[in-house]
């Protein structure tokens, strides 16, 4: 476990699941963690994001975890409304952009920063949810990761992404898992090399890896934490 006792971290989407596990892991490593969720900061609103970052002060580690399907279910493409599309893209991609933009000036001044974007296996392939905007936004996060890594590297700032596999981390993923039934669940597990679903702690350990001082020459990368699902 890295020693982050002199670091300040911001984690978005800490209400439950992956975000809560990331915040806990960073705290256990000694970082001063400032978490936010929908009840405290709307990360799709630029003014709220900028105000939150100002209130934190120096941000050494930024974990853009907020996102998800915002309560949506799959619909045929021609039935997807403009509002539904924008809601998912904003929750996942726009929020990542806004939080990164707000934090990066201070990182540049100090010549140090670690940014970790929580994307999804859906961003590297297709989404099991079938939600077009979700797969698109998660792929967009990966593109933003690579572009900002290239831009910010000269300032001592690394930017990486994690692409989680199927993790029972929130009510939406639990409902999705239950909807498969026993046969569908068995079929999904058989496509995962380790034959198990992920846990929020699995994802948090990947964040610690990227946040560590020793990861200073790793940037622009996408780490799949999915039990080997991506190799098939």
PDB file of C-alpha atoms in Angstrom:
ATOM      1  CA  UNK A   1       0.000   0.000   0.000  1.00  0.00           C
ATOM      2  CA  UNK A   2       1.473   3.404  -0.962  1.00  0.00           C
ATOM      3  CA  UNK A   3       2.180   6.086   1.620  1.00  0.00           C
ATOM      4  CA  UNK A   4      -0.049   9.027   0.687  1.00  0.00           C
ATOM      5  CA  UNK A   5       0.125  10.785   4.043  1.00  0.00           C
ATOM      6  CA  UNK A   6       1.200  14.094   2.497  1.00  0.00           C
ATOM      7  CA  UNK A   7      -1.414  14.062  -0.264  1.00  0.00           C
ATOM      8  CA  UNK A   8      -4.872  15.566  -0.658  1.00  0.00           C
ATOM      9  CA  UNK A   9      -7.399  13.631  -2.720  1.00  0.00           C
ATOM     10  CA  UNK A  10     -10.782  14.388  -4.271  1.00  0.00           C
ATOM     11  CA  UNK A  11     -13.076  11.477  -5.112  1.00  0.00           C
ATOM     12  CA  UNK A  12     -16.408  11.994  -6.848  1.00  0.00           C
ATOM     13  CA  UNK A  13     -19.369   9.669  -6.450  1.00  0.00           C
ATOM     14  CA  UNK A  14     -18.561   8.454  -2.950  1.00  0.00           C
ATOM     15  CA  UNK A  15     -22.112   7.658  -1.819  1.00  0.00           C
ATOM     16  CA  UNK A  16     -21.663   3.913  -2.169  1.00  0.00           C
ATOM     17  CA  UNK A  17     -19.919   1.103  -3.973  1.00  0.00           C
ATOM     18  CA  UNK A  18     -16.755   1.809  -5.920  1.00  0.00           C
ATOM     19  CA  UNK A  19     -16.484   5.468  -4.894  1.00  0.00           C
ATOM     20  CA  UNK A  20     -16.838   4.660  -1.209  1.00  0.00           C
ATOM     21  CA  UNK A  21     -14.210   1.911  -1.480  1.00  0.00           C
ATOM     22  CA  UNK A  22     -11.792   4.233  -3.273  1.00  0.00           C
ATOM     23  CA  UNK A  23     -12.213   6.926  -0.620  1.00  0.00           C
ATOM     24  CA  UNK A  24     -11.655   4.382   2.154  1.00  0.00           C
ATOM     25  CA  UNK A  25      -8.532   2.962   0.489  1.00  0.00           C
ATOM     26  CA  UNK A  26      -7.020   6.412   0.000  1.00  0.00           C
ATOM     27  CA  UNK A  27      -7.754   7.316   3.611  1.00  0.00           C
ATOM     28  CA  UNK A  28      -6.158   4.080   4.797  1.00  0.00           C
ATOM     29  CA  UNK A  29      -3.072   5.055   2.801  1.00  0.00           C
ATOM     30  CA  UNK A  30      -2.932   8.353   4.675  1.00  0.00           C
ATOM     31  CA  UNK A  31      -4.422  10.771   2.149  1.00  0.00           C
ATOM     32  CA  UNK A  32      -6.754  13.558   3.181  1.00  0.00           C
ATOM     33  CA  UNK A  33      -9.856  12.609   1.231  1.00  0.00           C
ATOM     34  CA  UNK A  34     -12.577  15.016   0.149  1.00  0.00           C
ATOM     35  CA  UNK A  35     -15.515  13.097  -1.261  1.00  0.00           C
ATOM     36  CA  UNK A  36     -18.666  14.305  -2.942  1.00  0.00           C
ATOM     37  CA  UNK A  37     -21.860  12.837  -4.306  1.00  0.00           C
ATOM     38  CA  UNK A  38     -25.168  14.079  -5.679  1.00  0.00           C
ATOM     39  CA  UNK A  39     -26.275  15.276  -2.257  1.00  0.00           C
ATOM     40  CA  UNK A  40     -23.350  17.675  -1.971  1.00  0.00           C
ATOM     41  CA  UNK A  41     -22.030  18.618  -5.421  1.00  0.00           C
ATOM     42  CA  UNK A  42     -23.589  18.372  -8.883  1.00  0.00           C
ATOM     43  CA  UNK A  43     -20.485  17.436 -10.855  1.00  0.00           C
ATOM     44  CA  UNK A  44     -22.226  18.276 -14.129  1.00  0.00           C
ATOM     45  CA  UNK A  45     -22.474  21.925 -13.039  1.00  0.00           C
ATOM     46  CA  UNK A  46     -19.294  23.923 -13.655  1.00  0.00           C
ATOM     47  CA  UNK A  47     -19.909  26.511 -10.938  1.00  0.00           C
ATOM     48  CA  UNK A  48     -20.554  23.890  -8.276  1.00  0.00           C
ATOM     49  CA  UNK A  49     -17.477  21.914  -9.306  1.00  0.00           C
ATOM     50  CA  UNK A  50     -15.224  24.963  -9.260  1.00  0.00           C
ATOM     51  CA  UNK A  51     -16.570  26.031  -5.889  1.00  0.00           C
ATOM     52  CA  UNK A  52     -15.980  22.581  -4.433  1.00  0.00           C
ATOM     53  CA  UNK A  53     -12.401  22.420  -5.689  1.00  0.00           C
ATOM     54  CA  UNK A  54     -11.701  25.902  -4.313  1.00  0.00           C
ATOM     55  CA  UNK A  55     -13.029  24.816  -0.922  1.00  0.00           C
ATOM     56  CA  UNK A  56     -10.667  21.836  -0.894  1.00  0.00           C
ATOM     57  CA  UNK A  57      -7.582  23.851  -1.785  1.00  0.00           C
ATOM     58  CA  UNK A  58      -4.620  21.860  -3.056  1.00  0.00           C
ATOM     59  CA  UNK A  59      -5.641  18.677  -4.884  1.00  0.00           C
ATOM     60  CA  UNK A  60      -2.868  16.156  -5.456  1.00  0.00           C
ATOM     61  CA  UNK A  61      -5.053  13.197  -6.454  1.00  0.00           C
ATOM     62  CA  UNK A  62      -8.315  13.427  -8.403  1.00  0.00           C
ATOM     63  CA  UNK A  63     -10.462  10.352  -8.924  1.00  0.00           C
ATOM     64  CA  UNK A  64     -13.315  10.915 -11.369  1.00  0.00           C
ATOM     65  CA  UNK A  65     -15.649   8.130 -10.320  1.00  0.00           C
ATOM     66  CA  UNK A  66     -19.088   9.763 -10.616  1.00  0.00           C
ATOM     67  CA  UNK A  67     -21.281   8.458 -13.405  1.00  0.00           C
ATOM     68  CA  UNK A  68     -23.448   5.468 -14.175  1.00  0.00           C
ATOM     69  CA  UNK A  69     -26.621   5.053 -16.175  1.00  0.00           C
ATOM     70  CA  UNK A  70     -28.623   7.614 -14.121  1.00  0.00           C
ATOM     71  CA  UNK A  71     -31.524   5.231 -13.674  1.00  0.00           C
ATOM     72  CA  UNK A  72     -31.961   4.460 -17.360  1.00  0.00           C
ATOM     73  CA  UNK A  73     -32.609   1.119 -19.034  1.00  0.00           C
ATOM     74  CA  UNK A  74     -31.973  -0.011 -22.582  1.00  0.00           C
ATOM     75  CA  UNK A  75     -34.147   1.355 -25.380  1.00  0.00           C
ATOM     76  CA  UNK A  76     -33.786   0.951 -29.156  1.00  0.00           C
ATOM     77  CA  UNK A  77     -31.648   3.733 -30.591  1.00  0.00           C
ATOM     78  CA  UNK A  78     -34.539   5.453 -32.318  1.00  0.00           C
ATOM     79  CA  UNK A  79     -36.405   5.746 -29.018  1.00  0.00           C
ATOM     80  CA  UNK A  80     -33.578   7.432 -27.087  1.00  0.00           C
ATOM     81  CA  UNK A  81     -34.466  11.044 -26.328  1.00  0.00           C
ATOM     82  CA  UNK A  82     -32.062  13.972 -26.478  1.00  0.00           C
ATOM     83  CA  UNK A  83     -32.526  14.465 -22.742  1.00  0.00           C
ATOM     84  CA  UNK A  84     -31.692  10.854 -21.902  1.00  0.00           C
ATOM     85  CA  UNK A  85     -28.584  10.977 -24.079  1.00  0.00           C
ATOM     86  CA  UNK A  86     -27.312  14.200 -22.521  1.00  0.00           C
ATOM     87  CA  UNK A  87     -28.018  13.036 -18.971  1.00  0.00           C
ATOM     88  CA  UNK A  88     -25.769  10.002 -19.267  1.00  0.00           C
ATOM     89  CA  UNK A  89     -23.025  11.774 -21.223  1.00  0.00           C
ATOM     90  CA  UNK A  90     -22.997  14.636 -18.724  1.00  0.00           C
ATOM     91  CA  UNK A  91     -22.912  12.331 -15.685  1.00  0.00           C
ATOM     92  CA  UNK A  92     -19.938  10.379 -17.000  1.00  0.00           C
ATOM     93  CA  UNK A  93     -17.931  12.422 -19.503  1.00  0.00           C
ATOM     94  CA  UNK A  94     -18.781  16.065 -18.839  1.00  0.00           C
ATOM     95  CA  UNK A  95     -18.290  15.590 -15.102  1.00  0.00           C
ATOM     96  CA  UNK A  96     -14.817  14.176 -15.727  1.00  0.00           C
ATOM     97  CA  UNK A  97     -13.924  17.160 -17.886  1.00  0.00           C
ATOM     98  CA  UNK A  98     -15.260  19.718 -15.406  1.00  0.00           C
ATOM     99  CA  UNK A  99     -13.528  18.216 -12.374  1.00  0.00           C
ATOM    100  CA  UNK A 100     -10.245  17.818 -14.219  1.00  0.00           C
ATOM    101  CA  UNK A 101     -10.386  21.378 -15.530  1.00  0.00           C
ATOM    102  CA  UNK A 102     -11.060  22.731 -12.043  1.00  0.00           C
ATOM    103  CA  UNK A 103      -8.214  20.815 -10.382  1.00  0.00           C
ATOM    104  CA  UNK A 104      -5.491  21.005 -12.984  1.00  0.00           C
ATOM    105  CA  UNK A 105      -4.333  24.627 -12.502  1.00  0.00           C
ATOM    106  CA  UNK A 106      -3.273  23.934  -8.930  1.00  0.00           C
ATOM    107  CA  UNK A 107      -1.566  20.711  -9.970  1.00  0.00           C
ATOM    108  CA  UNK A 108       0.410  22.611 -12.605  1.00  0.00           C
ATOM    109  CA  UNK A 109       1.511  25.193 -10.059  1.00  0.00           C
ATOM    110  CA  UNK A 110       2.852  22.479  -7.758  1.00  0.00           C
ATOM    111  CA  UNK A 111       4.291  20.387 -10.579  1.00  0.00           C
ATOM    112  CA  UNK A 112       2.498  17.285  -9.373  1.00  0.00           C
ATOM    113  CA  UNK A 113      -0.780  15.476  -9.886  1.00  0.00           C
ATOM    114  CA  UNK A 114      -2.431  12.092 -10.193  1.00  0.00           C
ATOM    115  CA  UNK A 115      -5.734  11.877 -12.077  1.00  0.00           C
ATOM    116  CA  UNK A 116      -7.577   8.558 -12.294  1.00  0.00           C
ATOM    117  CA  UNK A 117     -10.736   8.260 -14.363  1.00  0.00           C
ATOM    118  CA  UNK A 118     -13.087   5.383 -13.645  1.00  0.00           C
ATOM    119  CA  UNK A 119     -14.305   4.345 -17.076  1.00  0.00           C
ATOM    120  CA  UNK A 120     -15.760   0.898 -17.822  1.00  0.00           C
ATOM    121  CA  UNK A 121     -15.301  -2.219 -19.861  1.00  0.00           C
ATOM    122  CA  UNK A 122     -18.171  -0.712 -21.851  1.00  0.00           C
ATOM    123  CA  UNK A 123     -15.771   1.991 -23.007  1.00  0.00           C
ATOM    124  CA  UNK A 124     -13.412  -0.592 -24.491  1.00  0.00           C
ATOM    125  CA  UNK A 125     -16.022  -2.880 -26.023  1.00  0.00           C
ATOM    126  CA  UNK A 126     -19.822  -2.801 -25.664  1.00  0.00           C
ATOM    127  CA  UNK A 127     -22.031  -2.244 -22.643  1.00  0.00           C
ATOM    128  CA  UNK A 128     -23.933  -5.102 -21.051  1.00  0.00           C
ATOM    129  CA  UNK A 129     -26.544  -2.481 -20.169  1.00  0.00           C
ATOM    130  CA  UNK A 130     -27.247  -1.876 -23.846  1.00  0.00           C
ATOM    131  CA  UNK A 131     -27.346   1.878 -23.161  1.00  0.00           C
ATOM    132  CA  UNK A 132     -25.746   3.613 -26.119  1.00  0.00           C
ATOM    133  CA  UNK A 133     -24.906   6.848 -24.294  1.00  0.00           C
ATOM    134  CA  UNK A 134     -23.181   4.950 -21.492  1.00  0.00           C
ATOM    135  CA  UNK A 135     -20.855   3.050 -23.822  1.00  0.00           C
ATOM    136  CA  UNK A 136     -20.149   6.259 -25.738  1.00  0.00           C
ATOM    137  CA  UNK A 137     -19.448   8.334 -22.636  1.00  0.00           C
ATOM    138  CA  UNK A 138     -17.154   5.701 -21.160  1.00  0.00           C
ATOM    139  CA  UNK A 139     -15.231   5.484 -24.435  1.00  0.00           C
ATOM    140  CA  UNK A 140     -15.054   9.275 -24.359  1.00  0.00           C
ATOM    141  CA  UNK A 141     -13.502   9.133 -20.881  1.00  0.00           C
ATOM    142  CA  UNK A 142     -10.758   6.926 -22.271  1.00  0.00           C
ATOM    143  CA  UNK A 143     -10.140   9.379 -25.105  1.00  0.00           C
ATOM    144  CA  UNK A 144     -10.046  12.272 -22.652  1.00  0.00           C
ATOM    145  CA  UNK A 145      -7.625  10.306 -20.467  1.00  0.00           C
ATOM    146  CA  UNK A 146      -5.176   9.840 -23.329  1.00  0.00           C
ATOM    147  CA  UNK A 147      -5.432  13.416 -24.565  1.00  0.00           C
ATOM    148  CA  UNK A 148      -4.992  15.018 -21.158  1.00  0.00           C
ATOM    149  CA  UNK A 149      -2.144  12.647 -20.308  1.00  0.00           C
ATOM    150  CA  UNK A 150      -0.316  13.950 -23.365  1.00  0.00           C
ATOM    151  CA  UNK A 151      -1.079  17.566 -22.490  1.00  0.00           C
ATOM    152  CA  UNK A 152      -0.364  17.439 -18.772  1.00  0.00           C
ATOM    153  CA  UNK A 153       2.649  15.131 -18.657  1.00  0.00           C
ATOM    154  CA  UNK A 154       5.191  17.977 -18.948  1.00  0.00           C
ATOM    155  CA  UNK A 155       3.758  19.437 -15.719  1.00  0.00           C
ATOM    156  CA  UNK A 156       4.337  16.329 -13.611  1.00  0.00           C
ATOM    157  CA  UNK A 157       0.706  15.226 -13.865  1.00  0.00           C
ATOM    158  CA  UNK A 158      -0.257  11.686 -14.816  1.00  0.00           C
ATOM    159  CA  UNK A 159      -3.692  10.750 -16.128  1.00  0.00           C
ATOM    160  CA  UNK A 160      -4.838   7.146 -16.283  1.00  0.00           C
ATOM    161  CA  UNK A 161      -8.092   5.230 -16.456  1.00  0.00           C
ATOM    162  CA  UNK A 162      -9.519   2.073 -14.962  1.00  0.00           C
ATOM    163  CA  UNK A 163     -12.045  -0.002 -16.874  1.00  0.00           C
ATOM    164  CA  UNK A 164     -13.920  -2.124 -14.323  1.00  0.00           C
ATOM    165  CA  UNK A 165     -15.675  -5.305 -15.277  1.00  0.00           C
ATOM    166  CA  UNK A 166     -18.944  -6.412 -13.701  1.00  0.00           C
ATOM    167  CA  UNK A 167     -18.978  -5.253 -10.087  1.00  0.00           C
ATOM    168  CA  UNK A 168     -22.010  -5.468  -7.774  1.00  0.00           C
ATOM    169  CA  UNK A 169     -21.450  -1.955  -6.529  1.00  0.00           C
ATOM    170  CA  UNK A 170     -24.839  -0.207  -6.567  1.00  0.00           C
ATOM    171  CA  UNK A 171     -28.568  -0.900  -6.867  1.00  0.00           C
ATOM    172  CA  UNK A 172     -28.431  -0.628 -10.668  1.00  0.00           C
ATOM    173  CA  UNK A 173     -25.750  -3.295 -11.096  1.00  0.00           C
ATOM    174  CA  UNK A 174     -27.510  -5.553  -8.595  1.00  0.00           C
ATOM    175  CA  UNK A 175     -30.769  -5.277 -10.539  1.00  0.00           C
ATOM    176  CA  UNK A 176     -28.914  -5.981 -13.763  1.00  0.00           C
ATOM    177  CA  UNK A 177     -27.298  -9.096 -12.273  1.00  0.00           C
ATOM    178  CA  UNK A 178     -30.588 -10.368 -10.904  1.00  0.00           C
ATOM    179  CA  UNK A 179     -32.288  -9.828 -14.273  1.00  0.00           C
ATOM    180  CA  UNK A 180     -30.017 -12.418 -15.901  1.00  0.00           C
ATOM    181  CA  UNK A 181     -31.406 -15.319 -13.873  1.00  0.00           C
ATOM    182  CA  UNK A 182     -29.333 -18.344 -12.926  1.00  0.00           C
ATOM    183  CA  UNK A 183     -28.512 -19.347 -16.502  1.00  0.00           C
ATOM    184  CA  UNK A 184     -27.472 -15.856 -17.523  1.00  0.00           C
ATOM    185  CA  UNK A 185     -25.394 -15.386 -14.398  1.00  0.00           C
ATOM    186  CA  UNK A 186     -23.631 -18.687 -15.008  1.00  0.00           C
ATOM    187  CA  UNK A 187     -22.936 -17.738 -18.633  1.00  0.00           C
ATOM    188  CA  UNK A 188     -21.423 -14.402 -17.596  1.00  0.00           C
ATOM    189  CA  UNK A 189     -19.186 -15.992 -14.974  1.00  0.00           C
ATOM    190  CA  UNK A 190     -17.960 -18.527 -17.517  1.00  0.00           C
ATOM    191  CA  UNK A 191     -16.698 -15.619 -19.670  1.00  0.00           C
ATOM    192  CA  UNK A 192     -14.609 -14.313 -16.749  1.00  0.00           C
ATOM    193  CA  UNK A 193     -11.243 -16.035 -16.343  1.00  0.00           C
ATOM    194  CA  UNK A 194     -11.329 -15.883 -12.542  1.00  0.00           C
ATOM    195  CA  UNK A 195     -14.951 -17.097 -12.469  1.00  0.00           C
ATOM    196  CA  UNK A 196     -16.107 -14.400 -10.064  1.00  0.00           C
ATOM    197  CA  UNK A 197     -17.539 -10.907 -10.136  1.00  0.00           C
ATOM    198  CA  UNK A 198     -15.455  -7.966  -9.013  1.00  0.00           C
ATOM    199  CA  UNK A 199     -15.706  -6.064  -5.759  1.00  0.00           C
ATOM    200  CA  UNK A 200     -15.395  -2.326  -5.146  1.00  0.00           C
ATOM    201  CA  UNK A 201     -12.153  -3.050  -3.315  1.00  0.00           C
ATOM    202  CA  UNK A 202     -10.690  -4.615  -6.472  1.00  0.00           C
ATOM    203  CA  UNK A 203     -11.157  -1.294  -8.251  1.00  0.00           C
ATOM    204  CA  UNK A 204      -9.856   0.728  -5.303  1.00  0.00           C
ATOM    205  CA  UNK A 205      -6.582  -1.195  -5.366  1.00  0.00           C
ATOM    206  CA  UNK A 206      -6.085  -0.128  -8.984  1.00  0.00           C
ATOM    207  CA  UNK A 207      -6.564   3.498  -7.981  1.00  0.00           C
ATOM    208  CA  UNK A 208      -3.907   3.123  -5.282  1.00  0.00           C
ATOM    209  CA  UNK A 209      -1.521   1.773  -7.900  1.00  0.00           C
ATOM    210  CA  UNK A 210      -1.954   4.803 -10.160  1.00  0.00           C
ATOM    211  CA  UNK A 211      -1.881   7.232  -7.197  1.00  0.00           C
ATOM    212  CA  UNK A 212       1.421   5.939  -5.880  1.00  0.00           C
ATOM    213  CA  UNK A 213       4.618   7.948  -6.181  1.00  0.00           C
ATOM    214  CA  UNK A 214       6.166   4.962  -7.926  1.00  0.00           C
ATOM    215  CA  UNK A 215       3.658   5.254 -10.811  1.00  0.00           C
ATOM    216  CA  UNK A 216       5.098   8.564 -11.976  1.00  0.00           C
ATOM    217  CA  UNK A 217       6.154   7.220 -15.379  1.00  0.00           C
ATOM    218  CA  UNK A 218       2.799   5.606 -16.123  1.00  0.00           C
ATOM    219  CA  UNK A 219       0.322   7.839 -17.930  1.00  0.00           C
ATOM    220  CA  UNK A 220      -2.305   7.635 -20.644  1.00  0.00           C
ATOM    221  CA  UNK A 221      -3.007   4.008 -19.772  1.00  0.00           C
ATOM    222  CA  UNK A 222      -6.256   2.070 -19.367  1.00  0.00           C
ATOM    223  CA  UNK A 223      -6.186  -0.739 -16.816  1.00  0.00           C
ATOM    224  CA  UNK A 224      -8.895  -3.351 -17.158  1.00  0.00           C
ATOM    225  CA  UNK A 225      -9.836  -4.748 -13.753  1.00  0.00           C
ATOM    226  CA  UNK A 226     -12.312  -7.372 -14.811  1.00  0.00           C
ATOM    227  CA  UNK A 227     -11.095 -10.795 -13.777  1.00  0.00           C
ATOM    228  CA  UNK A 228      -9.870 -11.501 -17.308  1.00  0.00           C
ATOM    229  CA  UNK A 229     -13.146 -10.806 -19.097  1.00  0.00           C
ATOM    230  CA  UNK A 230     -11.423  -8.495 -21.587  1.00  0.00           C
ATOM    231  CA  UNK A 231      -9.124 -11.215 -22.923  1.00  0.00           C
ATOM    232  CA  UNK A 232     -11.958 -13.123 -24.589  1.00  0.00           C
TER     233      UNK A 232
END
